[in-house]
Amino acid sequence: MTGFGKVTAELPSKKVTIEIKSLNSKQLDLSTRISPVYREKEMEIRNELAQSIIRGKVECNIFIENIGKEIPTKINLPVIESYYEQIKNISETLSMPLPSDWFQTLLRMPEVVKTEISEIDDSEWIIVKNALRDAVRSLIDFRKQEGTMLKQIFEEKISSIASLLIQVDTYESERIEKIKARIMENLNKLTEIQFDQNRFEQEMIYYIEKLDVNEEKTRLNNHLKYFIDTINDKPGQGKKLGFIAQEIGREINTLGSKSNHADIQKIVVQMKDELEQIKEQVLNVL
């Protein structure tokens, strides 16, 4: 389920901004971009996120903006000397000219300028951790808003399938009569064949029972009610809703294969369209 939370905590010498984003995913896929100052707390941050967010492709970013005294930096002289010697050797080996501005060249090399990272104290970490929890709550509130919208979509789609199911009854008696008429018409064409009328009635009953869809309609109706009951039951039912949607699809498919009627087939296609939209949205539910 998608979500977003952002909180800024102000400390005496810096501002700490925490952003948490989540996208749809079947499991918890967590990635972090944490300022080096708080890198030692990464496992604690991950545990905090995993306990609260549960599922989704989650990205957590923690940025620092210094507003007090500047963090001291040092030039790493041994590293500069090493780069200097290497560049001279490459110049001699490849007959290339030396840099015209040694300072600009060397200062751009990796690890030349080092920033001293101060250790965080307990009071600072408590403030940052509370900000992290506030950002998580903000993301969860965002998810709840989306969940309310999804619930409305599910209720509309399930209600639509239920209404379409009622329309099937309109064609039931007509469907059976057409089947009987078609069989009789084909038999009457075979004028040279004699058949037992009683046996014919028995076979007709057996054939029509095989095409009977009342059981499928009952099960489908029960699955639709179960889907709504599950939505209203408790959070964290996404996988269960997915399983129920599969059962709904199974009954719709059986109804379509057994109906043997053009108008019912059209209704079945409409049901499948509504169900497909449900399946797409179920992936957004925790």
Short mmCIF file of C-alpha atoms in Angstrom, two decimals:
data_model
loop_
_atom_site.label_atom_id
_atom_site.label_comp_id
_atom_site.label_asym_id
_atom_site.label_seq_id
_atom_site.Cartn_x
_atom_site.Cartn_y
_atom_site.Cartn_z
CA MET A 1 0.00 0.00 0.00
CA THR A 2 1.36 3.42 -0.88
CA GLY A 3 2.10 5.94 1.83
CA PHE A 4 4.29 8.89 2.78
CA GLY A 5 5.45 10.37 6.06
CA LYS A 6 7.82 13.25 6.74
CA VAL A 7 8.95 14.78 10.03
CA THR A 8 11.69 17.29 10.89
CA ALA A 9 13.31 17.37 14.31
CA GLU A 10 15.24 20.48 15.35
CA LEU A 11 18.32 20.09 17.51
CA PRO A 12 20.60 22.88 18.82
CA SER A 13 23.11 22.53 15.98
CA LYS A 14 21.19 20.75 13.22
CA LYS A 15 17.86 19.78 11.69
CA VAL A 16 17.11 16.12 11.12
CA THR A 17 14.57 15.34 8.37
CA ILE A 18 13.07 11.87 8.15
CA GLU A 19 11.14 10.79 5.05
CA ILE A 20 9.46 7.40 4.71
CA LYS A 21 7.86 6.29 1.44
CA SER A 22 6.08 3.02 0.72
CA LEU A 23 4.86 1.36 -2.47
CA ASN A 24 2.92 -1.84 -3.07
CA SER A 25 4.73 -5.12 -2.44
CA LYS A 26 3.78 -8.60 -1.24
CA GLN A 27 6.51 -8.57 1.43
CA LEU A 28 8.46 -5.97 3.35
CA ASP A 29 11.26 -4.71 1.10
CA LEU A 30 13.11 -2.10 3.16
CA SER A 31 15.88 0.20 1.95
CA THR A 32 17.51 3.03 3.92
CA ARG A 33 19.63 6.10 3.22
CA ILE A 34 20.92 7.20 6.60
CA SER A 35 23.31 10.02 7.40
CA PRO A 36 26.67 8.64 8.60
CA VAL A 37 26.03 10.20 12.02
CA TYR A 38 23.24 7.69 12.66
CA ARG A 39 24.68 4.74 10.74
CA GLU A 40 25.38 2.86 13.98
CA LYS A 41 21.64 2.96 14.71
CA GLU A 42 20.63 1.42 11.38
CA MET A 43 19.53 -1.95 12.80
CA GLU A 44 17.42 -0.23 15.45
CA ILE A 45 15.84 1.96 12.76
CA ARG A 46 15.11 -1.07 10.58
CA ASN A 47 13.49 -2.94 13.48
CA GLU A 48 11.32 0.05 14.29
CA LEU A 49 10.13 0.27 10.69
CA ALA A 50 9.57 -3.48 10.30
CA GLN A 51 7.40 -3.71 13.43
CA SER A 52 5.10 -0.89 12.36
CA ILE A 53 4.93 -0.95 8.55
CA ILE A 54 4.74 -4.77 8.09
CA ARG A 55 4.51 -4.85 4.29
CA GLY A 56 5.46 -2.83 1.21
CA LYS A 57 8.47 -1.55 -0.70
CA VAL A 58 9.68 0.97 1.87
CA GLU A 59 12.36 3.64 1.55
CA CYS A 60 13.55 5.53 4.63
CA ASN A 61 15.76 8.62 4.22
CA ILE A 62 17.37 10.50 7.12
CA PHE A 63 19.01 13.81 6.20
CA ILE A 64 20.91 16.30 8.37
CA GLU A 65 21.14 20.06 7.85
CA ASN A 66 23.70 21.79 10.07
CA ILE A 67 22.43 25.06 11.53
CA GLY A 68 25.03 25.60 14.27
CA LYS A 69 28.78 25.61 14.10
CA GLU A 70 30.27 23.89 11.10
CA ILE A 71 31.50 20.35 11.47
CA PRO A 72 35.31 20.41 11.44
CA THR A 73 37.01 18.99 8.38
CA LYS A 74 40.57 17.88 7.91
CA ILE A 75 42.79 17.44 4.88
CA ASN A 76 44.33 13.98 4.85
CA LEU A 77 47.99 14.78 4.08
CA PRO A 78 49.24 11.18 3.62
CA VAL A 79 46.48 10.55 1.07
CA ILE A 80 47.40 13.73 -0.85
CA GLU A 81 51.07 12.71 -0.91
CA SER A 82 50.11 9.30 -2.27
CA TYR A 83 47.96 10.81 -5.03
CA TYR A 84 50.74 13.29 -5.87
CA GLU A 85 53.33 10.55 -6.36
CA GLN A 86 50.93 8.39 -8.38
CA ILE A 87 50.00 11.23 -10.74
CA LYS A 88 53.71 12.08 -11.29
CA ASN A 89 54.50 8.45 -12.10
CA ILE A 90 51.58 8.20 -14.54
CA SER A 91 52.70 11.43 -16.20
CA GLU A 92 56.24 10.11 -16.70
CA THR A 93 55.08 6.66 -17.85
CA LEU A 94 52.52 7.91 -20.37
CA SER A 95 54.37 11.12 -21.31
CA MET A 96 51.40 13.22 -20.23
CA PRO A 97 51.64 16.80 -18.92
CA LEU A 98 51.30 17.37 -15.20
CA PRO A 99 48.22 19.23 -13.88
CA SER A 100 48.48 23.00 -14.08
CA ASP A 101 46.63 23.41 -10.75
CA TRP A 102 47.82 20.77 -8.29
CA PHE A 103 45.60 21.91 -5.42
CA GLN A 104 42.34 21.71 -7.40
CA THR A 105 43.31 18.31 -8.78
CA LEU A 106 44.33 16.77 -5.48
CA LEU A 107 41.48 18.18 -3.40
CA ARG A 108 38.94 16.56 -5.73
CA MET A 109 40.36 13.08 -5.12
CA PRO A 110 38.45 10.65 -2.86
CA GLU A 111 39.20 10.63 0.90
CA VAL A 112 41.35 13.76 0.72
CA VAL A 113 38.97 15.90 2.76
CA LYS A 114 37.61 14.15 5.85
CA THR A 115 34.69 15.32 7.95
CA GLU A 116 34.85 14.44 11.59
CA ILE A 117 31.67 12.71 12.65
CA SER A 118 30.72 13.42 16.22
CA GLU A 119 29.14 10.69 18.28
CA ILE A 120 25.46 11.10 19.14
CA ASP A 121 24.41 11.18 22.77
CA ASP A 122 21.34 9.48 24.24
CA SER A 123 19.26 12.65 24.47
CA GLU A 124 19.77 13.41 20.76
CA TRP A 125 18.90 9.85 19.75
CA ILE A 126 15.68 9.96 21.79
CA ILE A 127 14.58 13.06 19.83
CA VAL A 128 15.48 11.46 16.47
CA LYS A 129 13.80 8.18 17.38
CA ASN A 130 10.59 9.99 18.37
CA ALA A 131 10.71 11.83 15.05
CA LEU A 132 11.10 8.48 13.29
CA ARG A 133 8.01 7.16 15.07
CA ASP A 134 6.06 10.31 14.14
CA ALA A 135 7.04 9.80 10.50
CA VAL A 136 5.86 6.18 10.69
CA ARG A 137 2.52 7.29 12.19
CA SER A 138 2.15 9.85 9.42
CA LEU A 139 2.73 7.15 6.81
CA ILE A 140 0.22 4.83 8.50
CA ASP A 141 -2.38 7.65 8.54
CA PHE A 142 -1.76 8.11 4.82
CA ARG A 143 -2.31 4.39 4.31
CA LYS A 144 -5.54 4.48 6.32
CA GLN A 145 -6.92 7.18 4.02
CA GLU A 146 -6.09 5.06 1.00
CA GLY A 147 -7.58 2.03 2.76
CA THR A 148 -10.89 3.84 3.25
CA MET A 149 -10.98 4.62 -0.45
CA LEU A 150 -10.13 1.00 -1.34
CA LYS A 151 -12.88 -0.30 0.92
CA GLN A 152 -15.41 1.82 -0.94
CA ILE A 153 -14.12 0.48 -4.28
CA PHE A 154 -14.38 -3.13 -3.05
CA GLU A 155 -17.92 -2.63 -1.77
CA GLU A 156 -18.99 -1.11 -5.10
CA LYS A 157 -17.41 -3.92 -7.16
CA ILE A 158 -18.79 -6.71 -4.96
CA SER A 159 -22.23 -5.10 -5.04
CA SER A 160 -22.00 -4.91 -8.84
CA ILE A 161 -21.14 -8.64 -9.10
CA ALA A 162 -24.03 -9.47 -6.75
CA SER A 163 -26.43 -7.43 -8.92
CA LEU A 164 -25.19 -9.19 -12.06
CA LEU A 165 -25.68 -12.55 -10.33
CA ILE A 166 -29.34 -11.69 -9.71
CA GLN A 167 -29.75 -10.97 -13.43
CA VAL A 168 -28.78 -14.58 -14.20
CA ASP A 169 -32.12 -15.71 -12.71
CA THR A 170 -33.93 -13.86 -15.49
CA TYR A 171 -32.59 -16.28 -18.10
CA GLU A 172 -32.68 -19.53 -16.09
CA SER A 173 -36.08 -20.90 -17.16
CA GLU A 174 -35.56 -19.69 -20.72
CA ARG A 175 -32.16 -21.38 -20.83
CA ILE A 176 -33.54 -24.78 -19.75
CA GLU A 177 -36.41 -24.61 -22.23
CA LYS A 178 -34.05 -23.73 -25.07
CA ILE A 179 -31.84 -26.70 -24.21
CA LYS A 180 -34.85 -29.04 -24.21
CA ALA A 181 -36.15 -27.60 -27.47
CA ARG A 182 -32.76 -27.94 -29.16
CA ILE A 183 -32.41 -31.59 -28.11
CA MET A 184 -35.97 -32.41 -29.28
CA GLU A 185 -35.39 -30.68 -32.58
CA ASN A 186 -32.25 -32.71 -33.21
CA LEU A 187 -34.05 -35.93 -32.28
CA ASN A 188 -36.99 -35.18 -34.55
CA LYS A 189 -34.60 -34.82 -37.46
CA LEU A 190 -33.59 -38.42 -36.94
CA THR A 191 -36.93 -39.82 -38.14
CA GLU A 192 -35.68 -43.37 -38.65
CA ILE A 193 -34.54 -43.80 -35.05
CA GLN A 194 -36.94 -45.04 -32.40
CA PHE A 195 -36.24 -44.18 -28.76
CA ASP A 196 -37.72 -44.95 -25.36
CA GLN A 197 -39.58 -41.88 -24.17
CA ASN A 198 -39.08 -42.73 -20.48
CA ARG A 199 -35.37 -43.26 -20.94
CA PHE A 200 -35.22 -40.04 -22.90
CA GLU A 201 -36.82 -38.14 -19.98
CA GLN A 202 -34.31 -39.67 -17.57
CA GLU A 203 -31.39 -38.69 -19.77
CA MET A 204 -32.85 -35.22 -20.20
CA ILE A 205 -33.10 -34.75 -16.43
CA TYR A 206 -29.52 -35.97 -16.00
CA TYR A 207 -28.24 -33.64 -18.70
CA ILE A 208 -30.08 -30.61 -17.32
CA GLU A 209 -28.83 -31.35 -13.81
CA LYS A 210 -25.29 -31.26 -15.16
CA LEU A 211 -26.02 -27.80 -16.57
CA ASP A 212 -27.70 -26.59 -13.39
CA VAL A 213 -25.90 -23.54 -11.97
CA ASN A 214 -27.81 -23.06 -8.71
CA GLU A 215 -24.94 -24.49 -6.66
CA GLU A 216 -22.45 -22.16 -8.32
CA LYS A 217 -24.73 -19.18 -7.74
CA THR A 218 -25.10 -20.07 -4.06
CA ARG A 219 -21.36 -20.49 -3.54
CA LEU A 220 -20.62 -17.29 -5.44
CA ASN A 221 -23.10 -15.35 -3.34
CA ASN A 222 -21.52 -16.76 -0.17
CA HIS A 223 -18.03 -15.78 -1.34
CA LEU A 224 -19.20 -12.24 -2.04
CA LYS A 225 -20.62 -11.93 1.48
CA TYR A 226 -17.47 -13.44 2.96
CA PHE A 227 -15.33 -10.89 1.11
CA ILE A 228 -17.27 -8.00 2.66
CA ASP A 229 -17.23 -9.63 6.11
CA THR A 230 -13.45 -10.01 5.86
CA ILE A 231 -13.00 -6.34 4.96
CA ASN A 232 -14.95 -5.35 8.07
CA ASP A 233 -13.32 -7.93 10.32
CA LYS A 234 -9.82 -6.64 11.15
CA PRO A 235 -6.73 -5.12 9.48
CA GLY A 236 -4.07 -7.17 7.74
CA GLN A 237 -6.42 -9.27 5.61
CA GLY A 238 -4.89 -8.58 2.20
CA LYS A 239 -3.73 -12.15 1.47
CA LYS A 240 -7.04 -13.57 2.69
CA LEU A 241 -8.96 -11.21 0.40
CA GLY A 242 -6.76 -12.42 -2.46
CA PHE A 243 -7.70 -16.03 -1.75
CA ILE A 244 -11.41 -15.17 -1.59
CA ALA A 245 -11.12 -13.30 -4.90
CA GLN A 246 -9.65 -16.47 -6.45
CA GLU A 247 -12.64 -18.49 -5.22
CA ILE A 248 -15.03 -15.88 -6.62
CA GLY A 249 -13.26 -16.17 -9.98
CA ARG A 250 -13.52 -19.96 -9.90
CA GLU A 251 -17.31 -19.85 -9.41
CA ILE A 252 -17.74 -17.19 -12.11
CA ASN A 253 -15.76 -19.32 -14.57
CA THR A 254 -17.83 -22.42 -13.79
CA LEU A 255 -21.02 -20.43 -14.14
CA GLY A 256 -19.89 -19.28 -17.57
CA SER A 257 -18.86 -22.73 -18.77
CA LYS A 258 -22.11 -24.39 -17.62
CA SER A 259 -24.59 -21.67 -18.58
CA ASN A 260 -24.66 -22.41 -22.33
CA HIS A 261 -26.55 -19.16 -22.90
CA ALA A 262 -25.43 -16.03 -24.76
CA ASP A 263 -26.97 -13.48 -22.40
CA ILE A 264 -25.60 -15.21 -19.31
CA GLN A 265 -22.18 -15.30 -20.98
CA LYS A 266 -22.36 -11.52 -21.35
CA ILE A 267 -23.17 -11.21 -17.65
CA VAL A 268 -20.22 -13.48 -16.82
CA VAL A 269 -17.88 -11.24 -18.86
CA GLN A 270 -19.08 -8.22 -16.87
CA MET A 271 -18.51 -10.11 -13.61
CA LYS A 272 -14.96 -10.97 -14.69
CA ASP A 273 -14.27 -7.35 -15.50
CA GLU A 274 -15.39 -6.25 -12.02
CA LEU A 275 -13.41 -9.06 -10.39
CA GLU A 276 -10.25 -8.17 -12.30
CA GLN A 277 -10.42 -4.65 -10.87
CA ILE A 278 -10.85 -6.13 -7.38
CA LYS A 279 -7.78 -8.33 -7.85
CA GLU A 280 -5.70 -5.35 -8.94
CA GLN A 281 -6.67 -3.37 -5.85
CA VAL A 282 -6.29 -6.30 -3.43
CA LEU A 283 -2.55 -6.07 -4.03
CA ASN A 284 -2.69 -2.67 -2.29
CA VAL A 285 -4.14 -4.11 0.91
CA LEU A 286 -1.91 -5.15 3.80
#
